Coordinates of C-alpha atoms in Angstrom, one line a residue:
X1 CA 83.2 71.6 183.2
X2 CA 84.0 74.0 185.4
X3 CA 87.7 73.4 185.7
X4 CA 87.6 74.0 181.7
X5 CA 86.1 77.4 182.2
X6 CA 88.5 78.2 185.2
X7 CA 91.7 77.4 182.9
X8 CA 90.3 79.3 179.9
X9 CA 90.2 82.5 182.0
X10 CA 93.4 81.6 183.3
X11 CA 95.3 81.7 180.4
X12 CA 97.0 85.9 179.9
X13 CA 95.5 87.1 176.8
X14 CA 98.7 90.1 176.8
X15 CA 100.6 88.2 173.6
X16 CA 99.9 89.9 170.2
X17 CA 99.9 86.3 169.3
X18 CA 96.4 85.4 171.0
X19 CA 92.8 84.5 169.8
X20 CA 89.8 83.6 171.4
X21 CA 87.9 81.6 168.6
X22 CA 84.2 79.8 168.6
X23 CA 84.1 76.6 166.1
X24 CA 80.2 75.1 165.3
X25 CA 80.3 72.3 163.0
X26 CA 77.4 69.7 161.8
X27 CA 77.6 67.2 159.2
X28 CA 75.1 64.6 158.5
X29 CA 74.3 61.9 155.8
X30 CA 71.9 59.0 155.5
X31 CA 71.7 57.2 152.4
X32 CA 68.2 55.3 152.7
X33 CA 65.9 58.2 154.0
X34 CA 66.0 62.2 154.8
X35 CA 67.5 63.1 158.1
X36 CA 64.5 64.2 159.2
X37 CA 62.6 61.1 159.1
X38 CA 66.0 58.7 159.7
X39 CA 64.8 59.9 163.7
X40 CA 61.2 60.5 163.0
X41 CA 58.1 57.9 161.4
X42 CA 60.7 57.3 157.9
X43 CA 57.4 58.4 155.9
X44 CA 59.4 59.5 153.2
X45 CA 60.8 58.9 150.1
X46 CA 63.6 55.1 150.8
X47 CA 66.8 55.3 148.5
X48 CA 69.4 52.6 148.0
X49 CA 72.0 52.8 151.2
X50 CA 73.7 51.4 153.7
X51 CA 75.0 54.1 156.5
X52 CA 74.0 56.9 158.4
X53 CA 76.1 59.2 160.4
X54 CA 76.3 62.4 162.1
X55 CA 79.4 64.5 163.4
X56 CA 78.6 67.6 165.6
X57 CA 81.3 69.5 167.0
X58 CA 80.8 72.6 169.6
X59 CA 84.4 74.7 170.7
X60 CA 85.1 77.5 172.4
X61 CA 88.6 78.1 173.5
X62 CA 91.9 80.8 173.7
X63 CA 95.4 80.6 171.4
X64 CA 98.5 82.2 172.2
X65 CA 101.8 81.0 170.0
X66 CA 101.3 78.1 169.1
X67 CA 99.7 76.6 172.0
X68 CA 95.8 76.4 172.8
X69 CA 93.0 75.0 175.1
X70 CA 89.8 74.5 174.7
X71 CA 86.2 73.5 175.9
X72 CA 84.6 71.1 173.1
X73 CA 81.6 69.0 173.3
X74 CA 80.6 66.3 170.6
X75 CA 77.3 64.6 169.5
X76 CA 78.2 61.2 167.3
X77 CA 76.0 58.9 165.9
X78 CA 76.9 55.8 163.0
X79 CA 74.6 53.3 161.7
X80 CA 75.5 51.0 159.8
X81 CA 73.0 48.2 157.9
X82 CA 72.4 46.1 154.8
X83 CA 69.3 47.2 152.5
X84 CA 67.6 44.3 153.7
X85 CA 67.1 45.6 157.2
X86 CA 66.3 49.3 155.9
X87 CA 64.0 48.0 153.6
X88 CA 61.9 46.0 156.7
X89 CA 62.2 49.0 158.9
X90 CA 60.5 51.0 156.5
X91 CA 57.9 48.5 155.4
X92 CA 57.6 48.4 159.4
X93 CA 56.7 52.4 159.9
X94 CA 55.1 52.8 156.6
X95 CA 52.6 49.9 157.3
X96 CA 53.2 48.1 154.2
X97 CA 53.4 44.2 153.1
X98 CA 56.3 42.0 154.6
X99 CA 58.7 40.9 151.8
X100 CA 58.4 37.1 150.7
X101 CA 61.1 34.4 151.4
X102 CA 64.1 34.8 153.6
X103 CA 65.7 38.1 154.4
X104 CA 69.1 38.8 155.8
X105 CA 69.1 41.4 158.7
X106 CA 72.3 43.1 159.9
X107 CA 72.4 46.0 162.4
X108 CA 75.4 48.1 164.1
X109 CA 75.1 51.1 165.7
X110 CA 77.5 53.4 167.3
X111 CA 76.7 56.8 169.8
X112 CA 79.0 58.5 171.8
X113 CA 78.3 62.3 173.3
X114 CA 81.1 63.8 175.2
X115 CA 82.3 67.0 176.5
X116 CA 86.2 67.7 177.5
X117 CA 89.5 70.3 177.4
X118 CA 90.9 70.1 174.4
X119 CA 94.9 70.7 174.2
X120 CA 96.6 71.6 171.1
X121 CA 100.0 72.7 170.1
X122 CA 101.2 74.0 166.5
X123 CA 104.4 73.4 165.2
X124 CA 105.9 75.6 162.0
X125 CA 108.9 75.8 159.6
X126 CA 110.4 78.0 157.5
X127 CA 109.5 76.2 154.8
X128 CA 106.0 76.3 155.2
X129 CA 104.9 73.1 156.6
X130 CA 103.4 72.8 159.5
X131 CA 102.0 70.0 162.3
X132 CA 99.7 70.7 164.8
X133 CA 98.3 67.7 167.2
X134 CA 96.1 67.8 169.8
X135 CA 94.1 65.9 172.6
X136 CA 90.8 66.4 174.1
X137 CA 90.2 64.8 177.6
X138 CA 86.8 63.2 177.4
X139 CA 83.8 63.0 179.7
X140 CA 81.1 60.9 178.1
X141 CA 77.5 60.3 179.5
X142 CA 75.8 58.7 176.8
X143 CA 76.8 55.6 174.4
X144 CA 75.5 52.8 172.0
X145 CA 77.8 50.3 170.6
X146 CA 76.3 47.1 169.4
X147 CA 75.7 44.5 166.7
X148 CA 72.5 42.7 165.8
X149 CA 72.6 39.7 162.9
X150 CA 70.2 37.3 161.7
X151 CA 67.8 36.5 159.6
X152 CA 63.6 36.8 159.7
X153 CA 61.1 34.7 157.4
X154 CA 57.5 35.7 156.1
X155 CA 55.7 32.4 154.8
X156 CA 51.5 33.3 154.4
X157 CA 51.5 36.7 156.2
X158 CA 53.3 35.7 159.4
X159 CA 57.0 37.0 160.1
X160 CA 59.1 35.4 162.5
X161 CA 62.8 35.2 162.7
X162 CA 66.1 35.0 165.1
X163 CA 68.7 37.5 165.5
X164 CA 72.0 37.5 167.6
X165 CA 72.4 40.4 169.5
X166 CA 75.7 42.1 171.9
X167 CA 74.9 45.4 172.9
X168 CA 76.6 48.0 175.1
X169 CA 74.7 51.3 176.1
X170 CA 73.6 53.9 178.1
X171 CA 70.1 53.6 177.4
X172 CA 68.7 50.6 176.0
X173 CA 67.0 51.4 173.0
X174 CA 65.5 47.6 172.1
X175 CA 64.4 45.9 175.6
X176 CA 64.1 48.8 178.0
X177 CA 66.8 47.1 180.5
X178 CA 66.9 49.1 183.8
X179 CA 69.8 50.2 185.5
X180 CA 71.9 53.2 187.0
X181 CA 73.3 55.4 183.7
X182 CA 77.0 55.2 183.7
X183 CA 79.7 57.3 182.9
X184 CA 82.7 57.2 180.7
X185 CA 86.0 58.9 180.9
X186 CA 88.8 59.2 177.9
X187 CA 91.0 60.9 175.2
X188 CA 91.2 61.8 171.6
X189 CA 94.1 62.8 169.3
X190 CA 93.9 64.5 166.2
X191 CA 96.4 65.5 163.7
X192 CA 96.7 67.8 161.1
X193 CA 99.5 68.4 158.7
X194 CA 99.6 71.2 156.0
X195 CA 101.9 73.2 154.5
X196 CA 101.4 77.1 152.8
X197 CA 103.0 78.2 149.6
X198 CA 102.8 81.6 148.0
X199 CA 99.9 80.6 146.0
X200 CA 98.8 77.4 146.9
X201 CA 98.4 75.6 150.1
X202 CA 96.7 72.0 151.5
X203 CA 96.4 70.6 154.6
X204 CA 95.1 66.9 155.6
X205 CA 93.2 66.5 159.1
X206 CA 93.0 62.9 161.0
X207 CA 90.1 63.3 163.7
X208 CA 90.5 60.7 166.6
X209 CA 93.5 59.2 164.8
X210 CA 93.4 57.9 168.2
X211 CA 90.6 57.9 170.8
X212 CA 88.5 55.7 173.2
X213 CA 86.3 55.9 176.3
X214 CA 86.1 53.8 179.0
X215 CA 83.4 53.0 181.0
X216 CA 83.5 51.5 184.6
X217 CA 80.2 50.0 184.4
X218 CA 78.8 49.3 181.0
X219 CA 75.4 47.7 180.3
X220 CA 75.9 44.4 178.5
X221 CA 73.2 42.7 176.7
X222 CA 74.4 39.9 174.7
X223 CA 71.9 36.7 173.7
X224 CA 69.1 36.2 171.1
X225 CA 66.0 37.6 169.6
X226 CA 63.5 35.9 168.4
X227 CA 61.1 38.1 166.9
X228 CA 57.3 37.1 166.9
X229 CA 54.7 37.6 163.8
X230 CA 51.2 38.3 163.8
X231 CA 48.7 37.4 161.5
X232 CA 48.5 40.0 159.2
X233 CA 50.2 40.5 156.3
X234 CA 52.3 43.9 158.0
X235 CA 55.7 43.5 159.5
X236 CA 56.2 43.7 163.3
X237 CA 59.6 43.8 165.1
X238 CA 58.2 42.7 168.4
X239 CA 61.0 40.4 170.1
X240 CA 61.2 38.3 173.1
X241 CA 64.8 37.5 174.1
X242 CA 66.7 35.0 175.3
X243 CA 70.4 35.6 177.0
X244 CA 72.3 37.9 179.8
X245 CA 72.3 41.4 180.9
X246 CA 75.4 42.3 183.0
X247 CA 77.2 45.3 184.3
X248 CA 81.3 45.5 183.1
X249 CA 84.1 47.7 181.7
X250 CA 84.1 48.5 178.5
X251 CA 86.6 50.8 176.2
X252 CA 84.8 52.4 173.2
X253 CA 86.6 53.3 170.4
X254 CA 86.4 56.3 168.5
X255 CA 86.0 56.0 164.7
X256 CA 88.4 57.7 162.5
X257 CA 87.8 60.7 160.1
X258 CA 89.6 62.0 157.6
X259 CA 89.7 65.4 156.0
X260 CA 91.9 67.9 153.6
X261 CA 91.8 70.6 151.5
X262 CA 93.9 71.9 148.4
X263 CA 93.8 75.6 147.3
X264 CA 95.5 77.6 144.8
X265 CA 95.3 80.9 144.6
X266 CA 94.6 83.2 141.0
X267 CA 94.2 86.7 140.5
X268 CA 91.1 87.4 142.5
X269 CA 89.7 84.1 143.0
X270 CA 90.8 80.6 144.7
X271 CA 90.4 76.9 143.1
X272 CA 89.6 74.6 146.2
X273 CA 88.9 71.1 146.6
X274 CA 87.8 69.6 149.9
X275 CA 88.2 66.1 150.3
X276 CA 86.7 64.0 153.4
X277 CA 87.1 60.0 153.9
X278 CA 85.0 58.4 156.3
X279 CA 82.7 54.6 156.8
X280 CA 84.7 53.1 154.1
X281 CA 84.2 56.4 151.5
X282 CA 85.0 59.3 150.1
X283 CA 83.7 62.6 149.5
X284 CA 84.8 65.0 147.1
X285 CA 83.9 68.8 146.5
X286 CA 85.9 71.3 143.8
X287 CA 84.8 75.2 144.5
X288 CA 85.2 78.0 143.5
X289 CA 85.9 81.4 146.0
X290 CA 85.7 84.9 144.6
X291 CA 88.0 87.3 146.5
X292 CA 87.4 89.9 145.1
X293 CA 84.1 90.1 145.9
X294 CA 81.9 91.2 149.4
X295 CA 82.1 88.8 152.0
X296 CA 84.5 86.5 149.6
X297 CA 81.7 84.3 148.1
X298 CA 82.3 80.0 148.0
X299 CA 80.5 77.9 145.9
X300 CA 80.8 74.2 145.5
X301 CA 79.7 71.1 144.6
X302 CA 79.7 67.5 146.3
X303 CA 80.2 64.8 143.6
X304 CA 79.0 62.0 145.7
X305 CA 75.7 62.9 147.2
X306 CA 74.9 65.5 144.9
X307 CA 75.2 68.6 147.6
X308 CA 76.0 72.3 146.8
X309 CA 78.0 74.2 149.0
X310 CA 77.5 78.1 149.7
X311 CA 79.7 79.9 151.8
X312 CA 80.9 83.8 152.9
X313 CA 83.7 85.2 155.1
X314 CA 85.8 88.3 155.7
X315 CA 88.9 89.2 154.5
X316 CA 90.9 89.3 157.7
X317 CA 89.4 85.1 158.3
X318 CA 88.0 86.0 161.8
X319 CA 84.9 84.5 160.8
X320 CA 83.1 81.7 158.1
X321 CA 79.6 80.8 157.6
X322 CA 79.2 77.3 155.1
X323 CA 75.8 76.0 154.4
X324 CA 75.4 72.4 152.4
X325 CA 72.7 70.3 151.2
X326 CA 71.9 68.1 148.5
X327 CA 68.2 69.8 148.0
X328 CA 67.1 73.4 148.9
X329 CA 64.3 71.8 151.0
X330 CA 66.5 71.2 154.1
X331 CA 63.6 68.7 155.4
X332 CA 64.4 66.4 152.3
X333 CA 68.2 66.2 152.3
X334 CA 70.3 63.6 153.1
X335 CA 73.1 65.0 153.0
X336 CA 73.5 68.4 155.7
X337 CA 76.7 70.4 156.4
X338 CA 76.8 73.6 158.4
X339 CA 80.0 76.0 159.8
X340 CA 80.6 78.5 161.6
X341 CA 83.5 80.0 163.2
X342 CA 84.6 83.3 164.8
X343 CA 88.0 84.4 166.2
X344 CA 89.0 88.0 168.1
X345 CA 92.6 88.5 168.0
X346 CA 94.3 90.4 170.0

């Protein structure tokens, strides 16, 4: 990215209009099992739940009127799966008995990290509404974007089953397939719209309202597994397969994620409620900001997963620090946020 690096230097910081700002963001959520051990052995405590997803977001970049440029890198990750197969995954790590009868098993996971220029431009009124869109220009050097579905069996201790499987990548994670890594190359768009009133303000944020990546030579594994038992009465996913591997293009879409906020001001404090949509749900958190207090206090609470929110900035909004988690033991949570941002204005 050293093109990024060149332009951000580039760019005359002599407008009393310009910024240099640094954006860290992290949100994470996983329904069935901590964070921790969604990556790790899953020796934890298993809850009801069907997704798991992570968003990380690293930008550093310049403003001047309006217009901006940035260098961003991202880290994504989505899984989604019926409780079925989370159930036998953790039966699987934890040792434990194979469930009885016939169980459904349904798999898709989704990876993309990437690192670009991001372009923006702001557009404002008199009125108080404003748009600003954006696109980031992609470079991507790792993906996973595939689907298994089938169904496995355990009659008198042994556990066999079939499951169809079509499965892009840039590792293979299931049948350590050999090849030369690829690369991908593509654009996102996002899109805010807000408007600011005297004493209140909101604003709604589509993330890849558009995006993809393409990838000249994609890994391609697409066939079936039929997964053998052994005589015991512990599960064990150990598949042979049965179908074709093959190199070919490949456009990866970007999954779309929402975000808004709603504020309205009082005396010395604000009323705020953050809203965020994403996999099919939503998340909502009311809080409460103190300004008249040091370092302008937030606190708030997440309705769906149960998380608090703490948070602190100055008065002048160069910089915010936001901490989230549905337990004060950060190895247990399932649900993770963390923000940061800093801006020098000139």
């Amino acid at each position: 990215m050293r093109l990024t690096f060149f332009l951000l230097l580039c760019v005359p910081l002599t407008s009393a209009a310009a910024g240099l700002h640094l954006k860290v963001s992290s949100r994470s959520v996983s329904e069935p099992i901590a964070i921790k051990e969604l990556a790790g052995d899953w020796r934890g405590t298993q809850h009801p739940g069907d997704i798991a997803w992570t968003r990380n977001r690293i930008e550093l970049g310049v403003d001047i009127n309006g217009w901006g440029i940035a260098y961003t890198q991202r880290y994504d990750y989505v899984l989604r799966f019926n409780s079925e197969t989370a159930d036998i995954y953790y039966r699987d790590k934890n040792d434990l008995p194979a469930p009885q009868g016939d169980v459904p098993v349904r798999l898709h996971a989704w990876h993309l990290r990437a690192q670009g220029v991001k372009f923006q431009r702001s557009f404002k009124w008199r009125n108080g509404v404003y748009v600003t869109p954006s696109v980031s220009l992609l470079k991507g050097w790792q993906f996973q974007d595939g689907e298994m579905q089938g169904l496995l069996r355990s009659d008198s201790g042994t556990f066999n089953g079939q499951a169809d499987l079509d499965y892009r990548y840039s590792q293979d994670l299931l049948l350590d397939h050999q090849f030369r890594t690829p690369s991908g190359k593509g654009l996102a768009v996002d899109l805010t719209l807000g408007w600011r009133g005297e004493s209140r303000q909101a604003w709604l944020q589509f993330q890849d309202i558009y995006g993809a990546l393409w990838w000249r030579h994609a890994p391609h594994t697409h066939g079936r597994l039929n997964t053998m038992g052994r005589g015991d009465e512990s599960v064990q996913l150990d598949p042979a397969f049965s179908g074709r591997r093959e190199l070919k293009p490949y456009r990866q879409r970007l999954p779309v994620y929402t975000v808004g906020r709603y504020v309205q001001q009082q005396d010395d404090w604000d009323l705020q409620l953050d809203a965020e949509y994403f996999m099919d749900r939503l998340w909502l958190r009311p809080g409460i900001r103190w300004r008249a207090l040091l370092g302008n206090p937030y606190l708030g609470y997440e309705v769906r997963d149960g998380q608090w929110a703490l948070g602190l900035g100055d008065d002048r909004k160069r910089w915010h620090l936001q901490l989230a988690s549905d337990t004060w033991r950060l190895e247990r949570a399932r649900a993770l946020t963390l923000e940061f941002g800093y801006m020098v204005r000139w």
